[in-house]
Amino acid sequence: PIETEFGYHLLLVTERTGCPKLDGPFTKVVPGEDGKTTLVAPAKTKTVQEEVGEFALDQIVFWIGTALAGGILAEIVAQAMGGTGTLPFEETIDLLE
């Protein structure tokens, strides 16, 4: 809670995002040294290179996970449908010749 001349107030958010016009770079609220007061601190900003790197890594992890989950799901469905583990044309064409 924050004490003002009007009484105590409960602060529900710890960081104001998207408000640089109002607060400038100071958008993060942190507790003071005594634990009773609060301070407004500058928020961490990321460079374009950091954002691009994080986005690229997120995309790589997402698509690898999606491909893996799709392969597992396809295998489960094939087994549930009574699949023999061979493709239909493998029985009629000898691929080793």
Coordinates of C-alpha atoms in Angstrom, one line a residue, residues 12-93:
L12 CA -2.3 -3.2 -8.3
V13 CA 0.2 -3.1 -11.1
T14 CA 4.0 -3.2 -10.7
E15 CA 4.8 -1.8 -14.2
R16 CA 3.0 0.6 -16.5
T17 CA 3.6 -0.6 -20.0
G18 CA 2.8 1.5 -23.0
C19 CA 2.7 4.8 -21.0
P20 CA 6.0 6.5 -22.0
K21 CA 4.1 9.7 -23.0
L22 CA 2.9 10.0 -19.4
D23 CA 5.9 8.8 -17.4
G24 CA 8.8 9.0 -19.8
P25 CA 11.3 6.2 -19.2
F26 CA 10.1 5.8 -15.5
T27 CA 7.4 3.2 -15.9
K28 CA 8.4 0.6 -13.3
V29 CA 7.5 0.8 -9.6
V30 CA 9.9 -0.8 -7.1
P31 CA 9.9 -1.0 -3.3
G32 CA 12.1 1.5 -1.5
E33 CA 15.1 0.6 0.8
D34 CA 12.9 0.8 3.9
G35 CA 10.3 -1.5 2.5
K36 CA 7.5 1.0 3.2
T37 CA 8.0 3.5 0.3
T38 CA 7.9 3.0 -3.4
L39 CA 10.2 4.4 -6.1
V40 CA 9.6 4.9 -9.7
A41 CA 12.5 3.4 -11.7
P42 CA 13.3 3.3 -15.4
A43 CA 12.0 0.2 -17.2
K44 CA 14.4 -2.1 -19.0
T45 CA 14.5 -1.4 -22.7
K46 CA 15.6 -3.9 -25.4
T47 CA 17.6 -3.1 -28.4
V48 CA 16.3 -4.0 -31.9
Q49 CA 18.9 -6.7 -32.1
E50 CA 17.8 -8.3 -28.8
E51 CA 14.1 -8.2 -29.9
V52 CA 14.9 -9.7 -33.3
G53 CA 17.0 -12.4 -31.7
E54 CA 14.3 -13.3 -29.2
F55 CA 11.6 -13.3 -31.9
A56 CA 13.7 -15.6 -34.1
L57 CA 14.5 -18.0 -31.3
D58 CA 10.8 -18.1 -30.3
Q59 CA 9.8 -18.9 -33.9
I60 CA 12.4 -21.7 -34.2
V61 CA 11.2 -23.3 -30.9
F62 CA 7.6 -22.9 -31.9
W63 CA 7.9 -24.6 -35.3
I64 CA 10.1 -27.4 -34.0
G65 CA 7.6 -28.1 -31.3
T66 CA 4.7 -27.9 -33.7
A67 CA 6.3 -30.4 -36.1
L68 CA 7.2 -32.8 -33.3
A69 CA 3.7 -32.6 -31.9
G70 CA 2.2 -33.1 -35.3
G71 CA 4.3 -36.2 -36.0
I72 CA 3.4 -37.7 -32.6
L73 CA -0.3 -37.0 -33.2
A74 CA -0.2 -38.5 -36.7
E75 CA 1.5 -41.6 -35.3
I76 CA -1.2 -42.0 -32.6
V77 CA -4.0 -41.5 -35.1
A78 CA -2.5 -44.0 -37.5
Q79 CA -2.2 -46.6 -34.8
A80 CA -5.7 -45.9 -33.5
M81 CA -7.1 -46.4 -37.1
G82 CA -5.4 -49.8 -37.3
G83 CA -2.5 -48.8 -39.5
T84 CA 0.0 -51.5 -40.4
G85 CA 3.0 -49.1 -40.6
T86 CA 3.3 -49.4 -44.3
L87 CA 2.1 -47.2 -47.1
P88 CA -0.6 -48.6 -49.5
F89 CA 1.7 -48.6 -52.5
E90 CA 4.5 -50.5 -50.7
E91 CA 2.6 -53.8 -51.0
T92 CA 2.4 -53.6 -54.8
I93 CA 5.8 -52.1 -55.7

